Amino acid sequence: MCIFCKIVEGEIPSNKILENDEFLCFHDANPRAPIHLLIIPKVHVEKFQDVTPALMSAITPFIQEVSKKMGLDLSGYRLITNNGDDGGQEVQHLHFHLLGGTKLSWPHFSPEETHKAL
Ligand code: AMP
């Protein structure tokens, strides 16, 4: 069983923000922003590339509810999913990072780094 499935089952503790029958939101263990949450489906889906339109349709209002609960709906936030190796996905269970609580920098690469990667 993957680490996020263990969190869903309660075998590994998490700092929960919100949950319903289908989805769970909890604090990221290594926050990269003042607010850094993870939103996952309870069912094991490996990555975004495997997501169905039905799942995306259902998870969207859940994410919006989380953002409201955390007071980020007006100030703004960033929603990220890392997909596969090049995307930097470390946990092979679909998750959306919801980051906020400050003005986030952008982009991930400086223009120089981008140039080198081309
Ligand atoms: P990713 O690189 O997109 O796969 O992100 C995985 C995220 O899961 C990282 O930001 C980790 O800090 C986070 N993470 C890993 N294990 C746990 C855990 N047990 N509880 C909370 N967050 C976790």
PDB file of C-alpha atoms and ligand atoms in Angstrom:
ATOM      1  CA  MET A   1       0.000   0.000   0.000  1.00  0.00           C
ATOM      2  CA  CYS A   2       1.367   3.469  -0.865  1.00  0.00           C
ATOM      3  CA  ILE A   3       2.065   6.097   1.783  1.00  0.00           C
ATOM      4  CA  PHE A   4      -0.988   8.222   0.906  1.00  0.00           C
ATOM      5  CA  CYS A   5      -3.266   5.153   0.919  1.00  0.00           C
ATOM      6  CA  LYS A   6      -1.899   4.500   4.434  1.00  0.00           C
ATOM      7  CA  ILE A   7      -2.834   8.069   5.382  1.00  0.00           C
ATOM      8  CA  VAL A   8      -6.346   7.481   3.999  1.00  0.00           C
ATOM      9  CA  GLU A   9      -6.595   4.270   6.064  1.00  0.00           C
ATOM     10  CA  GLY A  10      -5.323   6.065   9.188  1.00  0.00           C
ATOM     11  CA  GLU A  11      -2.229   3.829   9.394  1.00  0.00           C
ATOM     12  CA  ILE A  12      -0.026   6.927   9.085  1.00  0.00           C
ATOM     13  CA  PRO A  13      -1.129  10.080  10.911  1.00  0.00           C
ATOM     14  CA  SER A  14      -1.786  13.303   9.038  1.00  0.00           C
ATOM     15  CA  ASN A  15      -2.803  16.802   9.959  1.00  0.00           C
ATOM     16  CA  LYS A  16      -6.209  16.866   8.285  1.00  0.00           C
ATOM     17  CA  ILE A  17      -7.930  19.977   7.015  1.00  0.00           C
ATOM     18  CA  LEU A  18     -11.008  18.567   5.291  1.00  0.00           C
ATOM     19  CA  GLU A  19     -12.345  15.271   4.058  1.00  0.00           C
ATOM     20  CA  ASN A  20     -15.414  13.702   2.527  1.00  0.00           C
ATOM     21  CA  ASP A  21     -16.167  10.222   1.178  1.00  0.00           C
ATOM     22  CA  GLU A  22     -13.958  10.718  -1.867  1.00  0.00           C
ATOM     23  CA  PHE A  23     -11.190  13.172  -0.992  1.00  0.00           C
ATOM     24  CA  LEU A  24      -8.819  14.155   1.782  1.00  0.00           C
ATOM     25  CA  CYS A  25      -6.816  17.311   2.413  1.00  0.00           C
ATOM     26  CA  PHE A  26      -3.944  17.449   4.894  1.00  0.00           C
ATOM     27  CA  HIS A  27      -0.836  19.529   5.597  1.00  0.00           C
ATOM     28  CA  ASP A  28       2.312  18.702   3.624  1.00  0.00           C
ATOM     29  CA  ALA A  29       4.974  17.355   5.999  1.00  0.00           C
ATOM     30  CA  ASN A  30       7.652  19.577   4.389  1.00  0.00           C
ATOM     31  CA  PRO A  31       5.895  22.865   3.690  1.00  0.00           C
ATOM     32  CA  ARG A  32       7.288  25.097   0.921  1.00  0.00           C
ATOM     33  CA  ALA A  33       4.961  28.001   1.731  1.00  0.00           C
ATOM     34  CA  PRO A  34       3.203  29.362   4.834  1.00  0.00           C
ATOM     35  CA  ILE A  35       0.231  27.241   3.775  1.00  0.00           C
ATOM     36  CA  HIS A  36       1.097  24.033   1.917  1.00  0.00           C
ATOM     37  CA  LEU A  37      -1.639  21.423   1.703  1.00  0.00           C
ATOM     38  CA  LEU A  38      -2.031  18.196  -0.217  1.00  0.00           C
ATOM     39  CA  ILE A  39      -5.361  17.169  -1.711  1.00  0.00           C
ATOM     40  CA  ILE A  40      -5.799  13.539  -2.692  1.00  0.00           C
ATOM     41  CA  PRO A  41      -8.496  11.172  -3.888  1.00  0.00           C
ATOM     42  CA  LYS A  42      -9.070   8.374  -1.364  1.00  0.00           C
ATOM     43  CA  VAL A  43      -9.022   5.855  -4.187  1.00  0.00           C
ATOM     44  CA  HIS A  44      -5.519   5.053  -5.446  1.00  0.00           C
ATOM     45  CA  VAL A  45      -4.848   6.880  -8.709  1.00  0.00           C
ATOM     46  CA  GLU A  46      -1.164   7.020  -9.588  1.00  0.00           C
ATOM     47  CA  LYS A  47      -0.880  10.332 -11.364  1.00  0.00           C
ATOM     48  CA  PHE A  48      -2.631  13.134 -13.169  1.00  0.00           C
ATOM     49  CA  GLN A  49      -2.151  11.415 -16.520  1.00  0.00           C
ATOM     50  CA  ASP A  50      -4.514   8.666 -15.300  1.00  0.00           C
ATOM     51  CA  VAL A  51      -7.244  11.012 -14.071  1.00  0.00           C
ATOM     52  CA  THR A  52     -10.760  10.767 -15.466  1.00  0.00           C
ATOM     53  CA  PRO A  53     -12.914  13.805 -16.235  1.00  0.00           C
ATOM     54  CA  ALA A  54     -15.355  12.557 -13.572  1.00  0.00           C
ATOM     55  CA  LEU A  55     -12.659  12.646 -10.894  1.00  0.00           C
ATOM     56  CA  MET A  56     -11.519  16.143 -11.925  1.00  0.00           C
ATOM     57  CA  SER A  57     -15.080  17.319 -11.931  1.00  0.00           C
ATOM     58  CA  ALA A  58     -15.644  15.993  -8.411  1.00  0.00           C
ATOM     59  CA  ILE A  59     -12.358  17.169  -6.902  1.00  0.00           C
ATOM     60  CA  THR A  60     -12.697  20.750  -8.147  1.00  0.00           C
ATOM     61  CA  PRO A  61     -15.405  21.882  -5.686  1.00  0.00           C
ATOM     62  CA  PHE A  62     -13.522  20.090  -2.904  1.00  0.00           C
ATOM     63  CA  ILE A  63     -10.368  22.101  -3.671  1.00  0.00           C
ATOM     64  CA  GLN A  64     -12.421  25.283  -3.805  1.00  0.00           C
ATOM     65  CA  GLU A  65     -13.949  24.456  -0.421  1.00  0.00           C
ATOM     66  CA  VAL A  66     -10.469  23.897   1.055  1.00  0.00           C
ATOM     67  CA  SER A  67      -9.285  27.252  -0.299  1.00  0.00           C
ATOM     68  CA  LYS A  68     -12.265  28.963   1.345  1.00  0.00           C
ATOM     69  CA  LYS A  69     -11.738  27.150   4.634  1.00  0.00           C
ATOM     70  CA  MET A  70      -8.105  28.327   4.673  1.00  0.00           C
ATOM     71  CA  GLY A  71      -9.045  31.880   3.676  1.00  0.00           C
ATOM     72  CA  LEU A  72      -7.126  31.633   0.404  1.00  0.00           C
ATOM     73  CA  ASP A  73     -10.046  32.070  -1.971  1.00  0.00           C
ATOM     74  CA  LEU A  74      -9.645  35.864  -1.959  1.00  0.00           C
ATOM     75  CA  SER A  75      -5.881  36.237  -1.408  1.00  0.00           C
ATOM     76  CA  GLY A  76      -5.011  33.618  -4.041  1.00  0.00           C
ATOM     77  CA  TYR A  77      -3.076  30.371  -4.154  1.00  0.00           C
ATOM     78  CA  ARG A  78      -1.175  28.034  -6.448  1.00  0.00           C
ATOM     79  CA  LEU A  79      -2.392  24.565  -7.372  1.00  0.00           C
ATOM     80  CA  ILE A  80       0.252  22.133  -8.633  1.00  0.00           C
ATOM     81  CA  THR A  81       0.386  18.486  -9.540  1.00  0.00           C
ATOM     82  CA  ASN A  82       3.740  16.902 -10.298  1.00  0.00           C
ATOM     83  CA  ASN A  83       3.304  14.187 -12.907  1.00  0.00           C
ATOM     84  CA  GLY A  84       5.946  11.502 -13.421  1.00  0.00           C
ATOM     85  CA  ASP A  85       9.757  11.686 -13.362  1.00  0.00           C
ATOM     86  CA  ASP A  86      10.359  14.981 -15.125  1.00  0.00           C
ATOM     87  CA  GLY A  87       7.513  16.543 -13.161  1.00  0.00           C
ATOM     88  CA  GLY A  88       9.327  15.616  -9.939  1.00  0.00           C
ATOM     89  CA  GLN A  89       6.601  13.334  -8.603  1.00  0.00           C
ATOM     90  CA  GLU A  90       7.906  11.570  -5.493  1.00  0.00           C
ATOM     91  CA  VAL A  91       4.731   9.979  -4.138  1.00  0.00           C
ATOM     92  CA  GLN A  92       2.980   7.778  -6.695  1.00  0.00           C
ATOM     93  CA  HIS A  93      -0.541   8.636  -5.558  1.00  0.00           C
ATOM     94  CA  LEU A  94      -2.223  11.574  -7.284  1.00  0.00           C
ATOM     95  CA  HIS A  95      -2.032  14.730  -5.207  1.00  0.00           C
ATOM     96  CA  PHE A  96      -2.526  18.415  -5.740  1.00  0.00           C
ATOM     97  CA  HIS A  97      -0.293  20.820  -3.841  1.00  0.00           C
ATOM     98  CA  LEU A  98      -2.206  23.884  -2.699  1.00  0.00           C
ATOM     99  CA  LEU A  99       0.224  26.652  -1.747  1.00  0.00           C
ATOM    100  CA  GLY A 100      -0.510  30.085  -0.393  1.00  0.00           C
ATOM    101  CA  GLY A 101      -0.276  32.494   2.488  1.00  0.00           C
ATOM    102  CA  THR A 102       2.299  34.685   0.759  1.00  0.00           C
ATOM    103  CA  LYS A 103       3.071  36.094  -2.682  1.00  0.00           C
ATOM    104  CA  LEU A 104       4.695  33.123  -4.389  1.00  0.00           C
ATOM    105  CA  SER A 105       7.612  33.565  -6.758  1.00  0.00           C
ATOM    106  CA  TRP A 106       7.396  32.445 -10.377  1.00  0.00           C
ATOM    107  CA  PRO A 107       8.724  30.704 -12.467  1.00  0.00           C
ATOM    108  CA  HIS A 108      10.568  27.652 -11.132  1.00  0.00           C
ATOM    109  CA  PHE A 109      13.544  28.299 -13.447  1.00  0.00           C
ATOM    110  CA  SER A 110      15.413  31.553 -13.856  1.00  0.00           C
ATOM    111  CA  PRO A 111      15.777  32.690 -17.499  1.00  0.00           C
ATOM    112  CA  GLU A 112      19.441  31.502 -17.358  1.00  0.00           C
ATOM    113  CA  GLU A 113      18.480  28.030 -16.100  1.00  0.00           C
ATOM    114  CA  THR A 114      15.777  27.779 -18.754  1.00  0.00           C
ATOM    115  CA  HIS A 115      18.288  28.684 -21.442  1.00  0.00           C
ATOM    116  CA  LYS A 116      20.696  25.973 -20.200  1.00  0.00           C
ATOM    117  CA  ALA A 117      17.917  23.357 -20.198  1.00  0.00           C
ATOM    118  CA  LEU A 118      16.958  24.038 -23.832  1.00  0.00           C
TER     119      LEU A 118
HETATM  120  P1  AMP B   1       5.535  15.207  -4.989  1.00  0.00           P
HETATM  121  O1  AMP B   1       7.002  15.522  -5.113  1.00  0.00           O
HETATM  122  O2  AMP B   1       4.681  16.095  -5.839  1.00  0.00           O
HETATM  123  O3  AMP B   1       5.257  13.751  -5.172  1.00  0.00           O
HETATM  124  O4  AMP B   1       5.155  15.608  -3.510  1.00  0.00           O
HETATM  125  C1  AMP B   1       5.061  14.703  -2.456  1.00  0.00           C
HETATM  126  C2  AMP B   1       4.812  15.530  -1.231  1.00  0.00           C
HETATM  127  O5  AMP B   1       4.366  14.678  -0.202  1.00  0.00           O
HETATM  128  C3  AMP B   1       6.047  16.262  -0.699  1.00  0.00           C
HETATM  129  O6  AMP B   1       5.808  17.664  -0.690  1.00  0.00           O
HETATM  130  C4  AMP B   1       6.234  15.694   0.708  1.00  0.00           C
HETATM  131  O7  AMP B   1       6.657  16.660   1.628  1.00  0.00           O
HETATM  132  C5  AMP B   1       4.836  15.186   1.008  1.00  0.00           C
HETATM  133  N1  AMP B   1       4.769  14.077   1.953  1.00  0.00           N
HETATM  134  C6  AMP B   1       5.416  12.893   1.890  1.00  0.00           C
HETATM  135  N2  AMP B   1       5.066  12.110   2.923  1.00  0.00           N
HETATM  136  C7  AMP B   1       4.159  12.817   3.652  1.00  0.00           C
HETATM  137  C8  AMP B   1       3.405  12.549   4.830  1.00  0.00           C
HETATM  138  N3  AMP B   1       3.500  11.377   5.481  1.00  0.00           N
HETATM  139  N4  AMP B   1       2.575  13.510   5.298  1.00  0.00           N
HETATM  140  C9  AMP B   1       2.465  14.686   4.657  1.00  0.00           C
HETATM  141  N5  AMP B   1       3.126  14.988   3.530  1.00  0.00           N
HETATM  142  C10 AMP B   1       3.967  14.072   3.035  1.00  0.00           C
END
